[in-house]
Backbone as CSV, one residue per row, in Angstrom:
resi,resn,N_x,N_y,N_z,CA_x,CA_y,CA_z,C_x,C_y,C_z
1,MET,44.836,57.831,21.150,44.734,57.074,20.271,45.229,55.703,20.660
2,LYS,46.432,55.333,21.353,46.873,54.243,21.663,45.793,53.494,22.545
3,ASP,45.269,54.537,23.443,44.751,54.160,24.256,43.430,53.029,23.843
4,LEU,42.444,53.877,22.726,41.550,53.353,22.589,41.902,52.166,21.626
5,GLY,43.023,51.851,20.804,43.516,50.923,20.308,43.454,49.473,21.423
6,PHE,44.093,50.014,22.617,44.382,48.904,23.607,43.010,48.255,24.097
7,LYS,42.086,49.408,24.307,40.431,49.047,24.644,39.484,48.234,23.753
8,ILE,39.832,48.557,22.250,39.428,47.744,21.677,39.891,46.355,21.322
9,ALA,41.288,46.317,21.321,41.651,44.772,21.486,41.607,43.879,22.530
10,PHE,41.092,44.599,23.650,41.144,44.020,25.532,39.744,43.416,25.142
11,CYS,39.189,44.510,24.742,37.310,44.107,24.844,37.258,42.731,24.014
12,LEU,37.792,43.134,22.417,37.802,41.543,21.684,38.596,40.460,22.072
13,LEU,39.392,40.680,22.944,40.015,39.079,23.416,39.566,39.012,25.049
14,LEU,38.748,39.833,25.366,37.944,39.555,26.513,36.292,38.818,26.338
15,PHE,36.053,39.337,25.249,34.614,39.129,25.052,34.657,37.787,23.938
16,GLY,35.964,37.680,22.904,36.483,36.607,22.221,36.478,35.366,23.056
17,GLY,37.223,35.626,24.327,37.884,34.700,25.347,36.683,34.136,25.936
18,ILE,35.301,34.452,26.473,34.430,34.175,26.611,33.403,33.238,25.584
19,TRP,33.490,33.684,24.696,32.362,33.023,23.637,33.335,31.792,23.034
20,ILE,34.251,32.131,22.715,35.291,31.052,22.314,35.595,29.587,22.972
21,PRO,35.951,29.740,24.120,35.437,28.316,24.913,34.323,27.504,24.851
22,THR,33.107,28.212,24.815,31.859,27.833,25.040,31.427,26.689,23.960
23,TRP,32.118,27.472,22.299,31.879,26.844,21.407,32.745,25.577,20.827
24,SER,34.057,25.663,21.342,34.615,24.864,21.358,34.752,23.706,22.255
25,GLN,33.551,23.594,23.387,33.797,22.618,24.329,33.002,21.457,23.967
26,PRO,33.044,20.227,23.965,32.560,19.090,23.747,31.549,18.818,24.201
27,THR,30.735,18.582,23.492,28.902,18.215,23.868,28.701,17.128,23.939
28,THR,29.443,15.835,23.312,28.850,14.914,22.964,28.334,14.068,24.307
29,GLU,28.397,14.133,25.528,27.545,13.177,26.523,26.405,13.940,26.677
30,VAL,25.965,15.679,26.754,24.922,15.881,26.528,24.315,15.872,25.075
31,ASP,24.548,15.461,24.035,24.001,15.353,22.858,23.669,13.822,23.161
32,ASP,24.257,13.044,23.208,23.935,11.769,23.523,22.353,11.398,24.164
33,TRP,22.688,11.917,25.497,21.294,12.076,26.249,20.313,12.871,25.209
34,GLN,20.535,13.446,24.418,19.534,14.315,23.392,18.890,13.523,22.552
35,VAL,20.007,12.796,22.182,19.386,11.603,20.930,18.721,10.811,21.510
36,LYS,19.247,10.074,23.041,18.332,9.016,23.508,16.874,9.725,23.395
37,ALA,16.804,11.165,23.871,15.239,12.001,24.245,14.734,11.878,22.849
38,ALA,15.079,12.207,21.978,14.608,12.248,20.840,14.086,10.924,19.780
39,LEU,15.203,10.036,20.272,14.684,8.525,19.645,13.370,8.166,20.413
40,LEU,13.484,8.063,21.679,12.039,7.520,22.304,11.086,8.467,21.816
41,ALA,10.743,10.092,21.798,10.368,10.456,21.379,9.181,9.946,20.220
42,LYS,10.300,9.993,19.250,9.987,9.146,17.856,9.106,7.605,17.796
43,MET,9.924,7.012,19.012,10.031,5.341,19.034,8.456,5.444,19.424
44,VAL,7.542,6.038,20.612,6.476,5.769,20.675,5.013,5.817,19.857
45,ASP,5.758,6.470,18.970,4.718,6.543,17.325,4.543,5.276,16.904
46,PHE,5.642,4.426,16.710,5.669,2.906,16.534,4.976,2.231,17.680
47,ILE,4.969,2.234,18.610,4.329,1.413,19.476,2.947,1.414,20.082
48,GLU,2.243,0.652,20.043,0.921,0.467,20.754,0.603,0.004,22.520
49,TRP,0.156,0.421,23.122,0.128,-0.089,24.365,-0.693,-0.742,24.459
50,PRO,-0.451,-1.548,25.338,-1.647,-2.687,26.230,-3.041,-2.463,26.009
51,VAL,-4.082,-2.934,25.984,-5.514,-2.875,26.260,-5.702,-2.584,27.577
52,LEU,-5.247,-3.198,28.554,-5.385,-2.600,29.723,-4.750,-1.425,30.510
53,HIS,-3.532,-1.176,29.540,-3.291,-0.072,30.176,-4.113,1.182,30.318
54,ARG,-4.300,2.386,31.182,-5.044,3.177,31.526,-4.005,4.630,31.570
55,PRO,-4.028,5.306,30.737,-3.013,6.501,30.597,-4.018,7.969,30.941
56,GLN,-3.112,8.625,31.532,-3.994,9.696,31.568,-4.573,10.305,30.350
57,LYS,-5.484,11.121,30.336,-6.385,11.560,29.143,-5.237,12.571,28.499
58,ASP,-4.893,13.518,29.170,-4.200,14.563,28.410,-2.715,14.526,28.253
59,VAL,-2.463,13.566,29.217,-0.812,13.737,29.524,-0.496,12.653,29.268
60,PHE,1.050,12.681,28.320,1.816,11.279,28.082,3.055,11.215,29.195
61,LEU,2.751,10.356,30.302,3.469,10.774,31.004,4.678,9.800,31.007
62,ILE,5.861,10.316,31.714,7.218,9.686,31.653,7.744,9.794,33.019
63,GLY,8.345,8.369,33.692,8.642,8.868,34.914,10.124,8.510,35.009
64,VAL,10.716,9.027,35.327,12.268,8.738,35.663,12.731,8.452,37.130
65,TYR,13.402,6.916,37.027,13.921,6.636,38.389,15.251,6.197,38.293
66,GLN,15.924,7.223,39.216,17.270,7.003,39.992,18.095,7.701,38.186
67,ASP,17.716,8.631,37.967,18.562,9.093,36.800,18.110,10.692,36.736
68,ASN,18.668,11.543,37.220,18.900,12.910,37.422,19.290,13.510,36.279
69,GLN,19.733,12.841,35.615,20.782,13.777,34.385,19.497,13.329,33.042
70,MET,18.797,12.006,33.043,18.178,12.135,32.174,16.608,12.663,32.098
71,LEU,16.458,12.679,33.923,15.242,13.374,33.754,15.470,14.913,33.797
72,ARG,16.639,15.851,33.787,16.820,17.021,33.051,16.578,17.010,31.399
73,VAL,17.124,16.316,31.224,17.284,16.507,29.452,15.947,16.307,28.886
74,LEU,14.776,15.136,29.703,13.724,15.159,29.263,12.835,15.727,29.387
75,ARG,13.194,16.209,30.471,12.157,17.906,30.906,12.208,19.234,29.853
76,LYS,13.503,18.815,29.522,13.913,20.166,28.361,13.780,19.768,27.170
77,VAL,13.762,18.490,26.618,13.503,18.128,25.409,12.292,18.091,25.140
78,TYR,10.963,17.416,26.173,10.097,17.579,25.937,9.289,18.579,26.206
79,ALA,9.793,19.859,26.394,8.964,21.297,27.570,7.828,21.474,26.340
80,GLU,7.965,21.177,25.261,6.398,21.547,24.308,6.158,20.893,23.459
81,ARG,6.335,19.636,23.891,6.099,18.636,22.797,4.979,17.858,23.313
82,LYS,4.408,16.983,21.858,3.268,15.994,22.318,3.930,14.649,21.793
83,ALA,3.215,13.818,22.295,3.242,12.197,21.993,2.151,11.702,22.300
84,LYS,1.629,10.949,21.166,0.444,10.175,21.094,-1.123,11.197,21.147
85,SER,-0.410,12.577,20.517,-1.440,13.550,20.657,-1.365,14.109,22.115
86,ARG,-1.090,13.831,22.760,-1.482,14.285,24.412,0.352,14.987,24.728
87,VAL,0.247,16.164,25.346,1.076,16.695,26.227,2.292,15.979,26.791
88,ILE,3.531,16.019,26.734,4.509,14.942,27.407,4.483,15.854,28.889
89,GLY,4.483,15.182,29.927,4.918,15.435,31.161,5.892,14.165,31.914
90,VAL,7.012,14.615,32.406,7.899,14.268,33.032,8.467,14.503,34.388
91,LEU,8.123,13.307,35.132,8.068,13.361,36.644,9.408,11.967,37.226
92,PRO,9.954,12.889,38.238,10.780,11.954,38.720,9.981,10.784,39.642
93,ILE,10.844,9.595,39.830,9.488,8.351,40.343,10.372,8.367,41.770
94,HIS,10.107,8.544,43.088,10.680,8.868,44.354,10.989,7.165,44.852
95,ASP,9.644,6.239,44.478,9.959,4.976,45.255,9.092,4.451,44.579
96,GLU,9.051,2.749,44.726,8.646,1.735,43.848,6.815,1.809,43.843
97,GLN,6.486,2.569,44.833,4.938,2.159,44.807,4.406,3.219,43.655
98,GLU,5.109,4.391,43.561,4.475,5.415,42.773,4.615,4.761,41.128
99,MET,5.391,3.541,40.867,5.215,3.164,39.685,4.079,2.678,39.134
100,LEU,3.410,2.025,40.098,2.037,1.413,40.247,1.120,2.113,40.647
101,HIS,1.303,3.421,41.228,0.393,4.139,41.596,-0.075,5.309,40.467
102,MET,0.962,5.237,39.546,0.732,6.900,38.962,0.703,5.906,37.668
103,PRO,-0.057,6.702,36.512,-0.361,5.823,34.953,0.763,6.423,34.361
104,PHE,2.053,5.620,34.371,2.920,6.229,33.538,2.725,5.592,32.518
105,ASP,3.458,6.442,31.053,3.093,5.087,29.819,4.327,4.743,29.616
106,VAL,5.254,5.407,30.518,7.143,5.252,29.773,7.686,5.363,31.499
107,ILE,8.509,4.193,31.810,9.217,4.477,32.824,10.942,4.628,32.360
108,TRP,11.567,5.088,32.830,13.301,5.284,32.228,13.789,4.821,33.749
109,LEU,14.629,3.818,33.473,15.382,2.956,34.411,16.698,3.717,34.419
110,GLY,16.933,4.379,35.500,18.580,4.741,35.973,19.306,3.180,36.170
111,ARG,20.942,3.862,36.506,21.488,2.333,36.505,21.244,2.096,37.664
112,LEU,21.063,0.669,38.317,20.763,0.329,39.848,21.671,-0.766,39.687
113,SER,21.676,-1.050,41.543,22.823,-1.874,41.864,21.989,-3.813,41.212
114,GLU,22.578,-4.385,41.283,21.575,-5.505,40.950,20.656,-6.041,41.965
115,THR,20.759,-5.970,43.434,20.222,-6.145,44.191,19.397,-5.296,44.426
116,HIS,19.483,-3.951,43.717,18.139,-2.596,44.235,17.416,-3.421,42.768
117,LEU,17.995,-3.947,41.594,17.252,-4.326,40.653,16.097,-5.219,40.733
118,ARG,16.446,-5.971,41.323,16.048,-7.572,41.891,14.842,-7.030,42.790
119,GLN,14.820,-6.263,43.567,13.788,-5.720,44.225,13.089,-5.061,43.558
120,LEU,13.035,-4.060,42.921,12.421,-3.495,41.717,11.300,-4.335,40.628
121,LEU,11.848,-5.399,40.293,11.282,-6.268,39.116,10.096,-6.497,40.095
122,PRO,9.516,-7.123,40.944,8.098,-7.356,41.046,7.007,-5.771,40.803
123,TYR,7.506,-4.684,40.868,6.949,-3.571,40.904,6.860,-3.404,39.079
124,LEU,8.228,-3.381,38.639,7.839,-3.340,37.191,7.309,-4.370,36.274
125,GLN,7.196,-5.350,37.151,6.236,-6.558,36.214,5.192,-6.354,36.164
126,GLN,4.645,-5.636,37.361,3.238,-5.351,37.421,2.424,-3.751,36.634
127,SER,3.663,-3.103,36.126,3.504,-2.268,35.679,2.994,-2.358,34.291
128,SER,2.102,-1.320,33.561,1.894,-1.619,32.110,2.504,-0.302,31.535
129,ALA,3.404,0.143,31.752,4.279,1.234,31.422,5.508,0.647,30.366
130,LEU,5.945,1.382,29.189,7.176,0.593,28.463,8.223,1.073,29.305
131,ILE,9.252,0.004,29.614,10.339,0.113,30.346,11.516,0.519,29.397
132,VAL,12.204,1.842,29.718,13.256,1.663,29.024,14.527,2.206,29.825
133,SER,15.561,2.188,29.219,16.537,2.244,29.765,17.780,2.486,28.988
134,ASP,19.377,2.756,29.668,20.569,2.782,28.896,21.655,2.438,29.655
135,THR,21.404,0.983,30.364,22.498,0.170,31.367,22.505,-1.254,30.383
136,PRO,23.681,-1.787,30.370,24.099,-2.607,29.714,23.542,-3.989,30.649
137,GLY,22.994,-4.902,29.690,22.246,-5.997,30.461,20.648,-5.708,30.882
138,TYR,20.399,-4.598,30.861,18.917,-4.587,30.954,18.296,-4.888,30.328
139,ALA,18.497,-5.091,29.073,17.448,-5.321,28.105,17.204,-7.061,27.973
140,GLN,18.089,-7.560,28.753,17.654,-9.031,28.858,16.916,-9.422,29.769
141,GLU,17.032,-8.747,30.790,16.342,-8.810,32.119,14.798,-8.232,32.491
142,VAL,14.627,-6.580,31.721,13.847,-6.232,32.653,13.487,-5.284,31.470
143,SER,13.933,-4.299,30.657,13.656,-3.375,29.734,13.046,-3.929,28.492
144,MET,12.310,-3.166,28.146,11.436,-3.103,26.823,12.283,-2.920,25.554
145,VAL,13.289,-1.329,25.863,13.896,-0.693,25.296,15.026,-0.391,26.089
146,ASN,16.491,-0.517,24.965,17.604,-0.133,25.768,18.444,0.336,24.856
147,PHE,18.912,1.288,25.574,19.906,2.082,24.873,21.023,1.683,24.710
148,PHE,22.144,1.903,23.895,23.565,1.533,23.951,24.178,2.415,22.683
149,GLU,25.882,2.143,22.941,26.626,3.097,22.192,27.189,1.801,21.370
150,SER,27.230,2.103,19.954,28.222,1.252,19.225,28.569,1.958,18.505
151,GLU,30.443,1.960,17.675,31.204,2.919,17.008,30.628,4.381,16.793
152,GLY,30.681,4.461,18.209,30.302,6.008,18.289,28.650,6.771,17.972
153,LYS,27.770,5.707,18.003,26.229,5.939,17.742,25.420,5.599,18.805
154,VAL,24.740,5.959,18.939,23.587,5.869,20.015,22.741,4.831,19.225
155,LYS,22.504,3.680,19.853,21.517,2.282,19.044,20.663,1.884,20.503
156,PHE,19.648,1.184,19.797,18.648,0.301,20.713,18.788,-0.689,20.530
157,GLU,18.033,-1.385,21.702,17.642,-2.927,21.664,16.478,-2.690,21.954
158,MET,15.719,-3.912,21.442,14.178,-4.278,22.176,14.214,-5.571,22.516
159,ASN,13.428,-5.736,23.765,13.157,-7.300,24.256,12.007,-7.506,23.578
160,THR,11.663,-8.507,22.288,10.626,-8.714,22.160,9.837,-9.583,22.696
161,ARG,10.412,-10.646,23.747,9.620,-11.361,24.669,8.937,-10.729,25.411
162,ILE,9.487,-9.725,26.303,8.791,-8.894,27.556,7.702,-7.784,26.661
163,LEU,7.897,-7.189,25.690,7.004,-6.473,25.142,6.005,-7.256,24.686
164,THR,5.793,-8.895,23.975,4.818,-9.541,23.779,4.069,-9.892,24.627
165,GLN,5.010,-10.214,25.862,4.323,-11.051,27.192,3.462,-9.909,28.189
166,LYS,4.213,-8.682,27.984,3.054,-7.449,28.353,1.915,-6.345,27.317
167,GLY,1.674,-7.237,26.249,1.040,-6.809,25.561,1.149,-5.482,24.625
168,PHE,2.211,-5.215,23.949,2.768,-4.189,23.478,2.909,-4.901,21.811
169,VAL,2.636,-3.763,21.034,2.671,-4.133,19.739,3.313,-2.983,19.172
170,VAL,4.661,-3.625,18.402,5.693,-2.582,17.909,5.568,-2.795,16.395
171,ASN,5.596,-1.661,15.907,5.752,-1.710,14.400,6.771,-2.201,13.785
172,PHE,6.881,-2.891,12.584,8.013,-3.950,11.875,9.328,-2.879,11.728
173,ARG,8.449,-1.878,11.282,9.558,-0.543,10.913,10.336,-0.427,11.777
174,LEU,10.074,-0.132,13.400,10.805,0.473,14.488,11.786,-1.082,14.814
175,LEU,11.232,-2.353,14.995,11.774,-3.509,14.811,12.969,-3.487,13.854
176,LYS,12.956,-3.372,12.605,14.180,-3.472,11.780,15.094,-2.643,12.133
177,LEU,15.197,-1.592,12.695,16.439,-0.408,13.166,17.066,-0.805,14.654
178,ALA,16.073,-1.799,15.040,16.360,-2.348,16.811,17.134,-3.688,16.593
179,LYS,18.364,-3.652,17.371,18.734,-4.969,17.638,17.661,-5.886,18.367
180,ILE,17.499,-6.805,18.141,16.428,-7.748,18.780,16.979,-8.403,20.204
181,VAL,16.456,-8.417,21.376,17.171,-9.221,22.515,15.625,-10.079,22.701
182,LYS,15.720,-11.460,22.722,14.671,-12.630,23.656,15.108,-12.968,24.517
C-alpha cells in the first residue's frame, strides 16, 4: 500500500513538474512577435497598394529579409490565413535582387548595419512592396510601417511621406492609431 502511494506521489510530481514550468515560463518575447504579426495582418486591410503594383493573383506574398525569428512567427501565424482575399505566403529573401524580381506585397526588414541598409536602399526604393520593420530609426529612413514598444505595449509608426511618394493610400482609421513620421 505504501508503494502505491509513493508511486502516485512520484508520478504527480514527475508529470506536474513537467507541465508546471511550461505554464509558468515567460512568453512575452514570443507574444510581442505574434502581436506584430497579427497587427500586420489586420493593417493590410486598411491600406491600398499603388496602381503600378502587380501582385500575384492568388497569394499575398510577404518577404522577410534578415530576420529568422519573424520568418518563423509569420509562417506559423499566417499558416491558414488570408489577406486581401488571397492566401498568405511567407518567404525568406536571400538577396537584394529577389526584392525586385519577386512580386512581394510586403517586405519585412530585419535589423541591419547602417552600411548594409545604405546598400539596400536602392532596391527598396524600386520595390512596390509595403516596407515593414521593428527597428528604431527605420521609419525615418526606409520603412513605411515600423513597430516599436512603448509602456510595455507594441505600437507602430507610419511614414506618411514615403507611403504617399510610393502611391499607397492608408485609411484614416489606421492613421489615427499610428504615430506619424514625416
